CSV table of C-alpha atoms in Angstrom, one decimal:
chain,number,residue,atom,x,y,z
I,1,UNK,CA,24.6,-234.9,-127.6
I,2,UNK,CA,28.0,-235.9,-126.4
I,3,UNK,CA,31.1,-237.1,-129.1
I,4,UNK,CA,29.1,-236.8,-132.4
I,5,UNK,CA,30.9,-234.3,-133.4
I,6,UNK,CA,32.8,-237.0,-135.9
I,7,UNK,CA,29.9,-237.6,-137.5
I,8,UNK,CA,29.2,-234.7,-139.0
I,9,UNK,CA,27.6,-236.2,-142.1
I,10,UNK,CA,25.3,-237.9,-139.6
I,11,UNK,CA,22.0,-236.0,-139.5
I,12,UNK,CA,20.9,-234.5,-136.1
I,13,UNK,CA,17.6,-234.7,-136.6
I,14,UNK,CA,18.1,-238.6,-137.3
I,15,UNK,CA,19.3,-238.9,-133.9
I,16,UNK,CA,16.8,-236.6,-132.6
I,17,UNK,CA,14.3,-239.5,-134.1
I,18,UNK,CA,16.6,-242.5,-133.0
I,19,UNK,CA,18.5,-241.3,-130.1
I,20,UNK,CA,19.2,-244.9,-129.4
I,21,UNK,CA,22.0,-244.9,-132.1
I,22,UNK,CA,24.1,-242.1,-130.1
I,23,UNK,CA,26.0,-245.0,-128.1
I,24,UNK,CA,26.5,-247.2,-130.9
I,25,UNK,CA,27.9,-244.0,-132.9
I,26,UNK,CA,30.0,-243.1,-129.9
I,27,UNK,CA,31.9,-246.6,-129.5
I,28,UNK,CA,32.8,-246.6,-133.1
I,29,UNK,CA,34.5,-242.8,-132.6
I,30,UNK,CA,37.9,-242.9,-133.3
I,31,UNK,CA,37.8,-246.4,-134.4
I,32,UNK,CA,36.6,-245.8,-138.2
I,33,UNK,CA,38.3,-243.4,-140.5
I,34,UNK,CA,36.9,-241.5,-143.2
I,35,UNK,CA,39.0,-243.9,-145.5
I,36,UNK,CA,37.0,-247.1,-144.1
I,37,UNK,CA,33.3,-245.1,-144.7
I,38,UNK,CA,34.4,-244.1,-147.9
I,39,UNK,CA,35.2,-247.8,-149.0
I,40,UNK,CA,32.1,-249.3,-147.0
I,41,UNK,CA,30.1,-247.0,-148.9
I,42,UNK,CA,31.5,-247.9,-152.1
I,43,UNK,CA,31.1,-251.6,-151.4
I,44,UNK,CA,27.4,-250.8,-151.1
I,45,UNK,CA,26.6,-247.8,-153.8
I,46,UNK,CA,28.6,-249.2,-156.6
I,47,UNK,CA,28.9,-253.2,-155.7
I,48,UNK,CA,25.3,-253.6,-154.9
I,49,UNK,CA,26.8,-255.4,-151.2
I,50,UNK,CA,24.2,-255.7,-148.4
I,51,UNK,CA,24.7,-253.2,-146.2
I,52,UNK,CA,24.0,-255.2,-143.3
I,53,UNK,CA,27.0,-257.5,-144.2
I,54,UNK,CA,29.5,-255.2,-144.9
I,55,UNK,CA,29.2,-253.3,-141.6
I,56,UNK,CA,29.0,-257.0,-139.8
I,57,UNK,CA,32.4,-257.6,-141.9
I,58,UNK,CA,34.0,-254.6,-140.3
I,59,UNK,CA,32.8,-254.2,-136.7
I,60,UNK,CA,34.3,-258.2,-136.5
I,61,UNK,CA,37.6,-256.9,-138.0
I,62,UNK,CA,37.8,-254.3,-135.1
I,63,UNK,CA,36.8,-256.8,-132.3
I,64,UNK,CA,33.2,-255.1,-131.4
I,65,UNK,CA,31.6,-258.2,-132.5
I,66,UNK,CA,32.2,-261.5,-132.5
């Protein structure tokens, strides 16, 4: 597995189960600091936001979406 290596918090064996979410990961590399995870996260452990639209929210900001 190529380029994961920023993902360390991401679990191996997840993409051993999904390996369909290695090219997704790998286009967000070196487009997402730890800074943006850490607030996405916090929007969705602590402010109850769906998950769904808060990563929606930021892949528009960075253009990988319309």
């Amino acid at each position: 597995m190529t380029g994961i290596s920023c993902w360390g918090r991401f679990r191996r064996r997840t993409l051993e189960k999904h390996p369909e979410l290695e090219k997704a990961l790998n286009r967000l590399a070196g487009r997402i600091t730890e800074e943006e995870m850490q607030r996405m996260n916090h929007r969705v452990d602590f402010k109850d936001e769906d998950p769904a639209r808060v990563a929606r929210e930021f892949l528009k900001k960075k253009g990988l979406i319309d």
